[in-house]
């Protein structure tokens, strides 16, 4: 994982941060995430916390992209109170997007704290 401070985001990356923040707030879950595929489609998810199934928001968003036929990812965003992104989440992004896929990590207020690569 390569880490960098959060650069100014372009409009498409800001959009997925906004969508992730909305999912978190709307569903009252610890995390919201969004990913953008190779065609520009976005997939938005919140944390899944069932007795029989527990998934982070980011892994859920990646799963939704795969289930919808996405072949690659251009970028991902997660809105969380946590300081970083778990290795399992980065692995899911890397599996579909490759190691250079940027993952924008934002605080609950939507401010991007850091951008890391999935690699």
GROMACS .gro file of C-alpha atoms in nm:
model
  119
    1UNK     CA    1   0.000   0.000   0.000
    2UNK     CA    2   0.139   0.336  -0.101
    3UNK     CA    3   0.014   0.626   0.107
    4UNK     CA    4   0.001   0.991   0.014
    5UNK     CA    5  -0.156   1.296   0.162
    6UNK     CA    6  -0.491   1.376   0.011
    7UNK     CA    7  -0.453   1.580  -0.306
    8UNK     CA    8  -0.733   1.796  -0.439
    9UNK     CA    9  -0.984   1.556  -0.592
   10UNK     CA   10  -1.128   1.583  -0.938
   11UNK     CA   11  -1.506   1.597  -0.975
   12UNK     CA   12  -1.547   1.223  -1.038
   13UNK     CA   13  -1.349   1.130  -0.728
   14UNK     CA   14  -1.531   1.391  -0.520
   15UNK     CA   15  -1.857   1.235  -0.640
   16UNK     CA   16  -1.769   0.891  -0.499
   17UNK     CA   17  -1.665   1.047  -0.167
   18UNK     CA   18  -2.001   1.228  -0.151
   19UNK     CA   19  -2.188   0.907  -0.238
   20UNK     CA   20  -1.998   0.713   0.031
   21UNK     CA   21  -2.074   0.980   0.289
   22UNK     CA   22  -2.443   0.976   0.195
   23UNK     CA   23  -2.463   0.597   0.230
   24UNK     CA   24  -2.305   0.611   0.575
   25UNK     CA   25  -2.540   0.883   0.697
   26UNK     CA   26  -2.857   0.747   0.532
   27UNK     CA   27  -2.810   0.397   0.672
   28UNK     CA   28  -2.664   0.492   1.009
   29UNK     CA   29  -2.369   0.255   0.964
   30UNK     CA   30  -2.004   0.292   1.068
   31UNK     CA   31  -1.877   0.317   0.710
   32UNK     CA   32  -1.997   0.416   0.366
   33UNK     CA   33  -1.809   0.337   0.046
   34UNK     CA   34  -1.833   0.387  -0.326
   35UNK     CA   35  -1.634   0.257  -0.621
   36UNK     CA   36  -1.624   0.364  -0.985
   37UNK     CA   37  -1.578   0.104  -1.257
   38UNK     CA   38  -1.406   0.124  -1.593
   39UNK     CA   39  -1.720   0.256  -1.762
   40UNK     CA   40  -1.782   0.530  -1.504
   41UNK     CA   41  -2.064   0.349  -1.323
   42UNK     CA   42  -2.066   0.385  -0.945
   43UNK     CA   43  -2.158   0.134  -0.677
   44UNK     CA   44  -2.241   0.254  -0.327
   45UNK     CA   45  -2.266   0.052  -0.007
   46UNK     CA   46  -2.269   0.068   0.370
   47UNK     CA   47  -2.136  -0.170   0.631
   48UNK     CA   48  -2.317  -0.506   0.643
   49UNK     CA   49  -2.349  -0.638   0.999
   50UNK     CA   50  -2.578  -0.939   1.016
   51UNK     CA   51  -2.544  -1.237   1.246
   52UNK     CA   52  -2.452  -1.453   0.948
   53UNK     CA   53  -2.268  -1.199   0.729
   54UNK     CA   54  -2.027  -0.918   0.815
   55UNK     CA   55  -1.872  -0.706   0.539
   56UNK     CA   56  -1.707  -0.369   0.538
   57UNK     CA   57  -1.864  -0.101   0.323
   58UNK     CA   58  -1.573  -0.110   0.079
   59UNK     CA   59  -1.583  -0.488   0.029
   60UNK     CA   60  -1.961  -0.465  -0.017
   61UNK     CA   61  -1.922  -0.194  -0.285
   62UNK     CA   62  -1.661  -0.404  -0.466
   63UNK     CA   63  -1.890  -0.708  -0.449
   64UNK     CA   64  -2.176  -0.503  -0.594
   65UNK     CA   65  -1.952  -0.393  -0.882
   66UNK     CA   66  -1.846  -0.750  -0.955
   67UNK     CA   67  -2.206  -0.876  -0.934
   68UNK     CA   68  -2.307  -0.604  -1.183
   69UNK     CA   69  -2.043  -0.708  -1.436
   70UNK     CA   70  -1.764  -0.457  -1.373
   71UNK     CA   71  -1.431  -0.569  -1.517
   72UNK     CA   72  -1.209  -0.309  -1.349
   73UNK     CA   73  -1.214  -0.023  -1.098
   74UNK     CA   74  -1.087   0.329  -1.155
   75UNK     CA   75  -1.115   0.452  -0.795
   76UNK     CA   76  -1.267   0.383  -0.454
   77UNK     CA   77  -1.367   0.592  -0.155
   78UNK     CA   78  -1.452   0.506   0.203
   79UNK     CA   79  -1.595   0.736   0.469
   80UNK     CA   80  -1.505   0.610   0.813
   81UNK     CA   81  -1.411   0.710   1.163
   82UNK     CA   82  -1.119   0.465   1.147
   83UNK     CA   83  -0.769   0.590   1.078
   84UNK     CA   84  -0.696   0.357   0.789
   85UNK     CA   85  -0.824   0.091   0.555
   86UNK     CA   86  -0.791  -0.277   0.654
   87UNK     CA   87  -0.570  -0.495   0.437
   88UNK     CA   88  -0.870  -0.711   0.339
   89UNK     CA   89  -1.049  -0.406   0.198
   90UNK     CA   90  -0.746  -0.300  -0.004
   91UNK     CA   91  -0.712  -0.657  -0.132
   92UNK     CA   92  -1.069  -0.651  -0.263
   93UNK     CA   93  -1.006  -0.324  -0.448
   94UNK     CA   94  -0.675  -0.459  -0.581
   95UNK     CA   95  -0.838  -0.781  -0.705
   96UNK     CA   96  -1.068  -0.584  -0.935
   97UNK     CA   97  -0.879  -0.260  -0.992
   98UNK     CA   98  -0.513  -0.350  -0.967
   99UNK     CA   99  -0.246  -0.227  -0.727
  100UNK     CA  100  -0.245   0.135  -0.849
  101UNK     CA  101  -0.617   0.192  -0.785
  102UNK     CA  102  -0.655   0.495  -0.558
  103UNK     CA  103  -0.859   0.458  -0.240
  104UNK     CA  104  -0.967   0.790  -0.090
  105UNK     CA  105  -1.017   0.769   0.287
  106UNK     CA  106  -1.245   1.040   0.425
  107UNK     CA  107  -1.359   1.137   0.772
  108UNK     CA  108  -1.731   1.136   0.854
  109UNK     CA  109  -1.747   1.505   0.756
  110UNK     CA  110  -1.639   1.408   0.403
  111UNK     CA  111  -1.291   1.559   0.420
  112UNK     CA  112  -1.042   1.325   0.256
  113UNK     CA  113  -0.763   1.253   0.503
  114UNK     CA  114  -0.544   1.042   0.281
  115UNK     CA  115  -0.535   0.861  -0.051
  116UNK     CA  116  -0.371   0.520  -0.061
  117UNK     CA  117  -0.310   0.280  -0.346
  118UNK     CA  118  -0.471  -0.063  -0.333
  119UNK     CA  119  -0.129  -0.221  -0.395
   0.00000   0.00000   0.00000
